[in-house]
Short mmCIF file of C-alpha atoms in Angstrom, two decimals:
data_model
loop_
_atom_site.label_atom_id
_atom_site.label_comp_id
_atom_site.label_asym_id
_atom_site.label_seq_id
_atom_site.Cartn_x
_atom_site.Cartn_y
_atom_site.Cartn_z
CA SER A 7 -104.79 -15.75 120.76
CA ALA A 8 -103.30 -19.07 119.67
CA VAL A 9 -101.05 -19.41 116.68
CA ILE A 10 -101.92 -21.32 113.53
CA SER A 11 -99.14 -22.19 111.12
CA GLN A 12 -99.18 -23.72 107.65
CA LYS A 13 -96.61 -25.41 105.47
CA PRO A 14 -95.65 -24.81 102.73
CA SER A 15 -96.29 -21.09 102.45
CA ARG A 16 -96.27 -21.36 98.69
CA ASP A 17 -95.58 -23.89 95.96
CA ILE A 18 -95.54 -24.17 92.20
CA CYS A 19 -96.67 -27.58 90.97
CA GLN A 20 -97.08 -29.40 87.71
CA ARG A 21 -100.46 -30.46 86.37
CA GLY A 22 -101.43 -33.97 87.48
CA THR A 23 -99.38 -34.00 90.67
CA SER A 24 -100.61 -33.72 94.28
CA LEU A 25 -99.65 -31.42 97.11
CA THR A 26 -100.22 -31.92 100.82
CA ILE A 27 -100.64 -28.83 102.98
CA GLN A 28 -100.05 -29.04 106.71
CA CYS A 29 -101.77 -27.00 109.41
CA GLN A 30 -100.63 -26.85 113.03
CA VAL A 31 -102.49 -25.18 115.89
CA ASP A 32 -100.67 -24.47 119.14
CA SER A 33 -103.68 -25.48 121.25
CA GLN A 34 -106.08 -28.40 121.08
CA VAL A 35 -109.21 -27.82 119.04
CA THR A 36 -112.05 -30.14 118.13
CA MET A 37 -112.76 -28.63 114.75
CA MET A 38 -110.42 -27.40 112.04
CA PHE A 39 -111.54 -25.94 108.74
CA TRP A 40 -110.05 -25.74 105.27
CA TYR A 41 -110.87 -22.85 102.92
CA ARG A 42 -109.91 -21.88 99.41
CA GLN A 43 -109.57 -18.36 98.07
CA GLN A 44 -109.39 -18.28 94.30
CA PRO A 45 -107.89 -15.18 92.67
CA GLY A 46 -110.12 -12.16 93.23
CA GLN A 47 -112.72 -14.21 95.08
CA SER A 48 -113.96 -14.65 98.60
CA LEU A 49 -113.06 -17.46 100.97
CA THR A 50 -114.95 -20.69 100.31
CA LEU A 51 -115.19 -23.48 102.84
CA ILE A 52 -113.89 -26.77 101.48
CA ALA A 53 -114.46 -29.03 104.47
CA THR A 54 -114.61 -29.35 108.23
CA ALA A 55 -112.08 -31.70 109.83
CA ASN A 56 -113.22 -33.21 113.10
CA GLN A 57 -110.69 -35.27 115.02
CA GLY A 58 -111.61 -38.92 115.08
CA SER A 59 -114.12 -38.88 112.24
CA GLU A 60 -114.31 -38.34 108.50
CA ALA A 61 -114.18 -34.80 107.24
CA THR A 62 -117.41 -33.14 106.19
CA TYR A 63 -117.22 -31.66 102.70
CA GLU A 64 -119.16 -28.71 101.36
CA SER A 65 -121.11 -28.85 98.16
CA GLY A 66 -118.78 -28.92 95.17
CA PHE A 67 -115.85 -30.50 97.03
CA VAL A 68 -115.17 -34.23 97.22
CA ILE A 69 -112.86 -36.43 99.26
CA ASP A 70 -111.12 -37.92 96.23
CA LYS A 71 -109.96 -34.48 95.13
CA PHE A 72 -109.29 -33.00 98.60
CA PRO A 73 -108.50 -35.79 101.07
CA ILE A 74 -108.09 -34.53 104.62
CA SER A 75 -106.38 -36.06 107.62
CA ARG A 76 -106.92 -35.11 111.25
CA PRO A 77 -104.67 -37.39 113.31
CA ASN A 78 -104.85 -35.38 116.54
CA LEU A 79 -106.32 -32.25 118.12
CA THR A 80 -103.59 -29.88 116.93
CA PHE A 81 -102.86 -30.97 113.36
CA SER A 82 -104.54 -31.47 109.99
CA THR A 83 -103.51 -31.93 106.38
CA LEU A 84 -105.28 -31.13 103.14
CA THR A 85 -104.14 -32.78 99.92
CA VAL A 86 -104.95 -31.25 96.56
CA SER A 87 -104.93 -34.25 94.23
CA ASN A 88 -104.39 -34.54 90.49
CA MET A 89 -103.97 -30.80 90.22
CA SER A 90 -104.99 -28.63 87.30
CA PRO A 91 -104.43 -24.89 86.76
CA GLU A 92 -107.97 -24.28 88.10
CA ASP A 93 -106.70 -25.40 91.52
CA SER A 94 -104.38 -22.39 91.69
CA SER A 95 -105.58 -20.65 94.85
CA ILE A 96 -104.69 -19.71 98.36
CA TYR A 97 -105.56 -22.53 100.74
CA LEU A 98 -106.24 -21.56 104.34
CA CYS A 99 -106.85 -23.52 107.50
CA SER A 100 -108.71 -22.13 110.47
CA ALA A 101 -109.79 -23.12 113.94
CA PRO A 102 -112.43 -21.79 116.35
CA LEU A 103 -110.20 -20.72 119.19
CA ASN A 104 -113.20 -19.37 121.05
CA ALA A 105 -116.90 -20.04 120.79
CA ASN A 106 -117.72 -17.31 118.31
CA THR A 107 -114.66 -16.65 116.19
CA GLN A 108 -112.40 -18.48 113.78
CA TYR A 109 -108.73 -17.71 113.48
CA PHE A 110 -106.76 -18.36 110.34
CA GLY A 111 -103.36 -19.59 109.36
CA PRO A 112 -101.18 -17.56 106.98
CA GLY A 113 -102.29 -19.53 103.94
CA THR A 114 -100.59 -21.61 101.25
CA ARG A 115 -100.34 -20.00 97.83
CA LEU A 116 -100.53 -22.73 95.20
CA THR A 117 -99.78 -22.20 91.53
CA VAL A 118 -100.40 -25.08 89.13
CA LEU A 119 -98.72 -24.92 85.74
CA ASP B 22 -126.65 -18.17 96.64
CA GLN B 23 -124.51 -15.45 98.16
CA GLN B 24 -125.73 -15.22 101.75
CA VAL B 25 -123.26 -12.49 102.74
CA LYS B 26 -122.72 -9.62 100.34
CA GLN B 27 -120.33 -6.73 100.21
CA ASN B 28 -121.52 -4.61 97.34
CA SER B 29 -118.58 -2.22 97.26
CA PRO B 30 -115.47 -3.93 95.89
CA SER B 31 -113.30 -0.94 96.79
CA LEU B 32 -113.25 2.22 98.89
CA SER B 33 -110.79 5.13 99.10
CA VAL B 34 -110.64 7.38 102.15
CA GLN B 35 -108.35 10.18 103.23
CA GLU B 36 -106.19 9.57 106.26
CA GLY B 37 -107.91 10.80 109.43
CA ARG B 38 -111.41 10.46 107.99
CA ILE B 39 -113.96 7.76 108.71
CA SER B 40 -114.06 4.56 106.66
CA ILE B 41 -117.44 2.84 106.46
CA LEU B 42 -117.58 -0.67 105.07
CA ASN B 43 -120.97 -2.21 104.47
CA CYS B 44 -122.29 -5.74 104.44
CA ASP B 45 -125.71 -7.28 103.81
CA TYR B 46 -126.89 -10.78 104.62
CA THR B 47 -129.89 -12.91 103.84
CA ASN B 48 -129.92 -15.64 106.50
CA SER B 49 -131.64 -14.56 109.71
CA MET B 50 -130.20 -17.60 111.54
CA PHE B 51 -126.66 -16.21 111.77
CA ASP B 52 -125.50 -16.00 115.40
CA TYR B 53 -122.46 -13.77 115.06
CA PHE B 54 -121.02 -11.41 112.51
CA LEU B 55 -117.29 -11.03 112.08
CA TRP B 56 -114.96 -8.65 110.32
CA TYR B 57 -111.57 -9.75 109.06
CA LYS B 58 -108.73 -7.77 107.56
CA LYS B 59 -106.50 -9.37 104.96
CA TYR B 60 -103.19 -8.21 103.58
CA PRO B 61 -101.83 -9.79 100.39
CA ALA B 62 -99.95 -13.04 101.02
CA GLU B 63 -101.30 -13.33 104.58
CA GLY B 64 -104.24 -15.10 106.17
CA PRO B 65 -107.29 -13.10 107.33
CA THR B 66 -106.84 -11.42 110.71
CA PHE B 67 -109.85 -11.22 113.00
CA LEU B 68 -110.80 -7.63 113.81
CA ILE B 69 -114.10 -7.42 115.64
CA SER B 70 -117.36 -9.29 116.00
CA ILE B 71 -120.92 -8.64 117.06
CA SER B 72 -123.58 -10.94 118.43
CA SER B 73 -126.86 -11.07 116.57
CA ILE B 74 -128.59 -9.83 119.73
CA LYS B 75 -126.55 -6.63 119.88
CA ASP B 76 -126.67 -3.55 117.70
CA LYS B 77 -123.23 -2.09 118.36
CA ASN B 78 -119.78 -3.24 119.40
CA GLU B 79 -116.78 -0.99 119.74
CA ASP B 80 -113.07 -1.78 120.02
CA GLY B 81 -110.73 1.17 119.80
CA ARG B 82 -110.95 2.72 116.35
CA PHE B 83 -113.28 -0.02 115.12
CA THR B 84 -117.05 -0.06 115.64
CA VAL B 85 -119.48 -2.50 114.13
CA PHE B 86 -123.17 -1.68 113.83
CA LEU B 87 -125.87 -4.26 113.23
CA ASN B 88 -129.35 -3.52 111.89
CA LYS B 89 -131.20 -6.81 112.07
CA SER B 90 -134.41 -5.55 110.53
CA ALA B 91 -132.47 -4.45 107.45
CA LYS B 92 -130.10 -7.45 107.59
CA HIS B 93 -127.25 -5.00 107.33
CA LEU B 94 -124.05 -4.39 109.20
CA SER B 95 -121.28 -1.89 108.86
CA LEU B 96 -117.73 -1.45 110.10
CA HIS B 97 -116.60 2.05 110.98
CA ILE B 98 -112.92 2.86 111.25
CA VAL B 99 -112.12 6.24 112.70
CA PRO B 100 -109.70 7.82 112.28
CA SER B 101 -108.51 5.88 109.24
CA GLN B 102 -104.77 5.28 108.96
CA PRO B 103 -102.64 4.25 105.96
CA GLY B 104 -101.91 0.94 107.70
CA ASP B 105 -105.62 0.15 107.51
CA SER B 106 -105.28 -0.30 103.73
CA ALA B 107 -106.23 -3.94 103.13
CA VAL B 108 -109.13 -6.10 102.01
CA TYR B 109 -111.90 -6.33 104.60
CA PHE B 110 -114.14 -9.36 104.72
CA CYS B 111 -117.49 -9.46 106.41
CA ALA B 112 -118.41 -12.93 107.65
CA ALA B 113 -121.37 -14.53 109.38
CA LEU B 114 -121.30 -17.46 111.76
CA ASN B 115 -123.97 -19.98 112.55
CA ARG B 116 -123.91 -23.33 114.23
CA ILE B 117 -124.98 -26.39 112.31
CA ARG B 118 -125.18 -29.72 114.09
CA GLY B 119 -123.04 -28.35 116.90
CA TYR B 120 -120.20 -26.90 114.89
CA GLN B 121 -119.42 -23.45 113.56
CA LYS B 122 -119.92 -22.54 109.94
CA VAL B 123 -118.59 -19.21 108.73
CA THR B 124 -119.77 -17.68 105.47
CA PHE B 125 -117.70 -14.90 103.95
CA GLY B 126 -118.59 -11.90 101.85
CA THR B 127 -116.65 -11.01 98.73
CA GLY B 128 -114.50 -8.39 100.40
CA THR B 129 -113.97 -4.64 100.10
CA LYS B 130 -110.53 -3.28 99.30
CA LEU B 131 -109.89 -0.21 101.45
CA GLN B 132 -107.26 2.30 100.47
CA VAL B 133 -106.41 5.00 102.99
CA ILE B 134 -104.66 7.87 101.27
CA PRO B 135 -102.03 9.74 103.30
#
């Protein structure tokens, strides 16, 4: 299976700042996905990033807070803007590397003080 | 609205015995069901899947059973090994407007006791 990598693996940030998380897939994919896993919770889909068009956000998530870029078929970024402690989570990207399965990156553990 | 539910937050099993992890869902439009394993500080690792038109899929020590009438699936691990200790997520996939959407359950933490 293909490899998905994320940077940074973890970060500690101050309230009010922004962090951009990068996701790289070692094969070309049309769709990439961004998830959040809050402490003790399940994985929640933030948005779907389709190359060449605007990201599609799930209910409860907005572009101003979580802007996404998708400049090519192997790369995407998620920015967590104007952070607050409630944004402390693991952020994960994924890609459907076959028709019926999604594979995940290792995650970015974000702590906001 | 929790469409995929894992009602057992944790499970302890002796090494060598069978682990059975359960999952219920509400949406009959799901096409595939997936199981992921997650260690702390790592991303979820895909384990096994089953099509909604099947009732069983087996891969080595892992077998997934699907009961569509009950909207229930289960993952059997036999024999269980200490390295299987992790959080297991059940997930369901459907296609909306041509793209995949995966909905996750809340996870079950499995502890395999040596």
